[in-house]
Structure formats: C-alpha cells, structure tokens
Amino acid sequence: MHGLVAPCWLMGEAMYCSSCGAAQSDRARFCSRCGAQLDDAGEQSPPAVPTFEPAPQQPSPAAQEPWAQPQQQQPAAPAYAPWEQPQQQQQPPAAAPAYEPWEPPQPRQQQEPQAAPAYEPWGQPQPQPQQPQQPPAAPAYEPWGQPQQQQPAAAPSYEPPSPPPAASPYWAANEQPRFDSPAYQPTVGYQPPAGQGYPQPPPAGPGYAPPAGPGYVPPQRRRRGATRVVATVAAVVVVLAVLAVAGWKEHFPSALFGGSAPKPLTWSAAKPPLPADASTSSGQTAFLNDIACSSVASCLSVGYYQSTGSDSDGLTETLSAGSWAPAVGAGVPGASGDTYVYLEGLSCPSQGSCVAAGSYFDSQNIQKPVIETLSGTTWTATRPPLPGDANKDKNALLAGVACPAAGICVAAGWYTDSSGDTRAMLDTLSGGTWTSAAAPLPAGAVPGPQTSSSVPTALFVVKCPAVGSCEAVGDYADGGGGYQGLIETLSGGTWTATTAPLPAGAAAAPVSYLWAVTCTAPGTCVAVGNYTSRSGQNTDLIETLSGGTWNPVAAGLPAGAAASQKFSPDAVTGLTAVACRTAGACVAAGSYTARGGAVVGVIDTQSGGTWTAARAPLPAGAATAKQYVFFDSAVCPASGYCIAVGGYNASNGSTQPLIETGAAASG
C-alpha cells in the first residue's frame, strides 16, 4: 500500500495531501497525518474552496475510485468536489491522529475547471449513524479523512433538497446524487446524476438494473407503482363499462344501441286434452299447477283431474313435437275408496328425471303429503315424513318442490301441529332420504288453525337456483288480524324467515300473500302475490330481491278492470305465477275482476324495468259470464318464449286446464 505515491495539491502557499487532505509544508516529502509519500503532481491551479464543510466520502471497498469531474458545461466544477451532507444526517468528523490509512486511490485525471462563482453543489446523502447533528463551521476547507466502512443508516423519511434553478444544464437532467457504496440502497423516488466523469453506483440489491449510459435516469419506483395503479383502475373501468353495456343491451331496448327494440310476446290460449277416463260432465274440475321445460319443444306439466269414478287423480301433461298429451298420474300407496290426488309442484333437474310434490286423501279422508319421482317413463310414489310435533291425524300437504341437482331437493308446504295450528313445513331430500322440519317464522307470527277459507301459516312455492341456495314464499298470521307475506331463505345450511315488505299505502293490518317466486341466480329473485290497500282494495304485488334486499312495487291492471278489486273468497285479485328468462326480463300471471264481474286472467310483462299488464286470452268454448281464470305457474325456456299454466271455466260450467303460450313474432 505504501509503495504508491500520493499526489498533493498546491493551494496558494500551502500543499495538501490528496490522500487524506491534511495541509503540508511545501518542502514535505511525506504526509504529516497519513504518512503517504508526496510528489509534486499537484503543481496545478487550486480549486475553488467552498464555504461549507462536507460530509465524509465513503468510497467503495472494492474499487477506491474518487468522484469524477462534473460535466464541463456545468458551472463551478472543482477538481475535487466533495458532496454536501444533508443537514438531518450530517456529523462532524472525528479526529484521527493515529489513523491507519486505507490503500490510497489512484491519481485522478486532471482537467481544467471552469469558473463558477455562483455554483453551489448539491448535497450527497451518506450513510451515517442514527443520531445526525450539525457540523461545526469551518473557516478554511478541511477535507475529511477516509472513513471506516459502515452499513448505511436507513432514512425512510429523507426528503431531497430543492432543485437548483432551471438555468443549470447539469441538474436539469440529473436530479439525484449517487453513492459509490455497494451496500447503498437508493432512496425511493431519488435519482443519481449520470454523465461524463460520474461513475454510476454498483447494484443496490436484487432486481437493480444498472444504468444504460451517460445521462440515463433510472425509473422511480414510486412513480412506477402509481402507473400500475392507474393501469389497473383503467382496466377495471373498461371491464365494468363492457359489462354495463351488455346489461343494458339485455334489459333495455336494443334501439338504444343501434338495433330494433325486443318484440313483445303474443299470447295464445289452449286447452290440453285430458286422459281417456276423465269425466266430461259439468262437474269436471281439472287444472295444471306447475310446469318444467328442458327446451321450447319439451315440457312437462302436473295437476289433477276427475275421472269417471268421481276420483281426483294426479294429472301429467307432456309437450313433445308441438303437441300436448296426457298421462295418468302415479298411484298412491295405501289409498283406497274415494281418493283424491293433487300434484302441486314439479322440478326436473335433467331430461327424464323429475320430482313432483302434492297430497292425497287417505281412506280416513285425511290429507297427506306425497312425493312422486319420474325415472324414464315410470312414476314412483313416496310418503315423506312430517315434523316431530305434527298431528298425523290432521291435514298436511306439499305445495312446491325444487331440485337444483339430481338427488338434492327441497319441498315446501304446511302441516298441523299437536295444538291444531297450521305451520309452514320444509322437507329435504339428501342421500336418498327425505327429512322434514318446521320452517322458522318472523317475530310476531301467531300460528292458527286451518279454516274453510284460509291456512294461517303456509308455504306455497320454493325455488333453488343453486345447491344450498333456496327461496320459499307463503304467508303467516301476524296476530293483529292481518296476514303477511312470508319469505324463507336458505343460505349456509340455515333457513331464515323474513316478512315481505309492502309498498306505501298498504293497510295497517293488510291481507298479503306471496304465491310464487323465481330466481335467475342466488340473490336475484322475483316474488309475486297481492296485498290490501288502506281503502281495502286488493292490489297486485311484485317483490324484487337484489343486493340482499326485497323491494316491493304495486303492479297495475289492464284497461277494463273493475273499479273495485276488494278481496272475497270468490274474487281474488293477485299475481300467482312468475318466470324470468334473465334478470329484468320476466312475466307474471294472475287474476283480477273485470267490469262485468268475471274473474279473468292477467299477464304482466317486464321490459326495461317497467311492468305492463294485459288481459290473458282464453280458448274457444270458455264461459263468458261466470268466468274464473287462475294461473299457478310459469316458465320461460328461451328468450322470447314463455308458458303459463292454470285453469278456467268452460261454457258448460266445468273447470278445464289452461295453457297460455307467449312467443315473439318471427322475423
């Protein structure tokens, strides 16, 4: 190490050791501080002496390279320009009389400095201990001795000095000092100067990319992160915009997007044929309660009819190749004598695999629930269990069933408990076994006994858009003399009861029912029913589930409706069937009283968020005076194609099954 010759600087009448910066006699051969050999290489013009005291310069241990000369076009570039330590990290030098020098650096290339009377160099942040303090004033320039190598202190709150005036060409392109220490981790958002005579720092850690050349300014990490955030937000906005447009095109007139508006459905009515043993007398009572379709051309509907033996049997109607054909329902085990079989609900998780739910009257004339399963072309009847507190000598039935997958089903209805009160019932099929339980009720519900005109607490329909996600609807007595719409929700394996909200203007003690529900996805459902207003008028009710909240609206009636729609056992105004092809594209069907007193059918169609009511047509041979039309179910197997099923009065006084088909005009 000491074999190298250390140059010295000649400044005025004194010389300075270029190794440690100590002042020397002009006749000295060796440095009085570090012992380095001096030569006369310092015969040059002295550099401008700054008025500040710089911080220690820490060269890289691997290569003791002094700072290079600044670019020639910048002002005040001395031959040796130590960096200024930021004030919050400056520290006075420690005296080192017995200092053991490092290997002195190689002599630097000499270059004529340019005059720069107003030049003030930027401070170079140096790694220092955690307790910064202000250095003492130095009237005469005294460069620091070579410091010991140490780990730089973290400075997360370091803020760079304010930039110099824009007139400085050097700092206009280089806004950040550099470090030579290989252990240096660059401050986020700070950039080192680059250019002629300024070596770039070594890698500061994993992932560090070396500069590409003179004048290169590496990208700032903070700005890069902000760019990523902006890009991510922009991408999300684009995706949401695409989805919004897709949703608008689905639910709003396509004329807004350069096409024609969706064509309305045109409805036509038909009476399906009955089995060969059906009674043709005026006492015939036949209708359809539910329907399931795998496609436009393949549907199955269930209900009941009266045979010539005065029994009521389960009825199934099949749509194939455009024609409806009847078949006799399955026999009920243990039934004999005057037996009445009613099939109320239907669900077909796959082609040729269906489950129907309903009831039958046993030989003791007690109504019992029944499950019928179709496999291929064969129906098999099963008697499901009742809840533990059921009175098995009292009436019970299942009114609806939903199977989101083969072998997984939920059936809903009601039963009579040991106290004689009716309660809502939920049966579940899992692992080949049916289990039964009482449905929970909202606070304030008061169970009561069945009467000739009502069942105080019951569930009528259940729909399951996915396994483990179901909605069942019905009614319950509220204890204040009224009836409230009941909503049962299955989520996370638990059923939760909710009172259906009513629109403004509902009676304080309303008579409200929910008769049907449909769901296009979990949490996206529509339920329909009726309620009484403050004036006692029966009003069509539509409930929409979105974002976890049910929102009610009152639906209007077609032109020609009677001024009074008051509730009575023989004239019920309300919606009793609903189906949605997609969210916002639905149909609902029900009954209302026309001006002549007849109870006729209504079909409401939703488009663009608006419901429009129209009177349902009837088949040829329908009664014109004493009419009673009702719907129990609807389905929309394709866009622009829906079917509603129910019953109507024929001209001979009998009740016949009714199928309404709505189709958009072709072309």
XYZ file of C-alpha atoms in Angstrom, residues 17 63 108 120 161 226 254 289 352-353 374 390 447 483 489 533 538-539 639 645 663:
21
model
C -2.236 15.691 0.773
C -12.597 -0.016 -6.035
C -7.212 11.218 -10.864
C -23.275 25.517 -5.127
C -33.073 19.181 -1.353
C -48.562 4.734 -9.351
C -81.792 -2.525 -28.263
C -100.389 -26.397 -11.091
C -86.476 -37.668 -17.970
C -85.758 -37.153 -14.262
C -90.232 -39.889 -12.508
C -97.119 -32.973 13.737
C -99.993 -19.767 14.283
C -101.767 -11.781 7.083
C -84.292 -18.094 2.643
C -104.523 -1.153 0.470
C -106.735 -5.958 -3.461
C -103.587 -4.962 -5.351
C -85.728 -15.804 -24.930
C -100.453 -22.862 -16.806
C -93.991 -16.075 -28.316
